[in-house]
Coordinates of C-alpha atoms and ligand atoms in Angstrom, one line a residue:
M1 CA 0.0 0.0 0.0
E2 CA 1.3 3.4 -1.0
K3 CA 0.1 6.2 1.2
N4 CA 2.4 8.9 0.0
K5 CA 1.4 10.3 -3.3
K6 CA 3.7 12.3 -5.4
C7 CA 3.0 15.2 -7.6
W8 CA 3.3 14.0 -11.2
A9 CA 4.7 17.3 -12.3
C10 CA 7.5 17.9 -9.8
K11 CA 7.6 14.6 -7.9
R12 CA 7.2 16.4 -4.6
T13 CA 5.5 14.3 -1.9
L14 CA 1.9 15.5 -1.6
V15 CA 0.7 16.3 1.9
G16 CA -3.0 15.9 2.5
D17 CA -5.6 16.1 -0.2
S18 CA -4.4 16.6 -3.6
K19 CA -6.5 17.5 -6.6
M20 CA -5.4 16.1 -9.9
G21 CA -2.3 14.6 -8.3
L22 CA -0.6 18.0 -8.2
C23 CA 1.0 19.8 -5.4
P24 CA -0.3 23.3 -4.6
G25 CA 2.7 24.9 -6.3
C26 CA 2.1 23.0 -9.5
I27 CA -1.7 23.8 -9.3
N28 CA -0.6 27.4 -9.3
D29 CA 1.7 26.8 -12.2
Y30 CA -0.9 25.0 -14.3
G31 CA -3.6 27.4 -13.3
S32 CA -6.9 26.6 -11.7
I33 CA -8.8 23.3 -12.1
G34 CA -11.3 25.3 -14.1
A35 CA -8.5 26.0 -16.6
A36 CA -7.7 22.3 -16.8
A37 CA -11.4 21.6 -17.4
A38 CA -11.4 24.2 -20.1
A39 CA -8.4 22.6 -21.8
L40 CA -10.2 19.3 -21.7
G41 CA -13.2 20.9 -23.2
L42 CA -11.1 22.4 -25.9
A43 CA -9.6 19.0 -26.7
V44 CA -13.1 17.5 -27.0
G45 CA -14.2 20.6 -29.0
G46 CA -11.2 20.1 -31.3
R47 CA -12.2 16.5 -32.0
Q48 CA -15.7 17.7 -32.9
L49 CA -14.1 20.3 -35.2
V50 CA -12.2 17.5 -37.0
K51 CA -15.4 15.5 -37.3
H52 CA -17.2 18.4 -38.9
G53 CA -14.1 19.9 -40.4
G54 CA -15.3 19.7 -44.0
K55 CA -18.4 21.7 -43.3
I56 CA -16.4 24.4 -41.4
I57 CA -13.8 24.6 -44.2
K58 CA -16.5 25.1 -46.8
V59 CA -18.0 27.9 -44.8
A60 CA -14.6 29.4 -44.1
T61 CA -13.6 29.5 -47.8
K62 CA -16.9 31.1 -48.6
I63 CA -16.1 33.9 -46.1
I64 CA -12.5 34.3 -47.3
K65 CA -13.6 34.5 -51.0
H66 CA -16.0 37.3 -50.1
Ligands
ZN1 ZN1 4.3 19.7 -8.0

């Protein structure tokens, strides 16, 4: 059993509750948890963009041609 968790970013031993497996210093470095969630949303959004990329490019070229 491993009780001491380490921050995956700086390998510092985490004391107490750790969110996202990051130490408080790294959470500051990486921004708030909301920013991480936003990044995740962006990644999902990017995937959707690729899925519907053809349509978007069609519209974009229409705008550029104007
Ligand atoms: Zn850290």
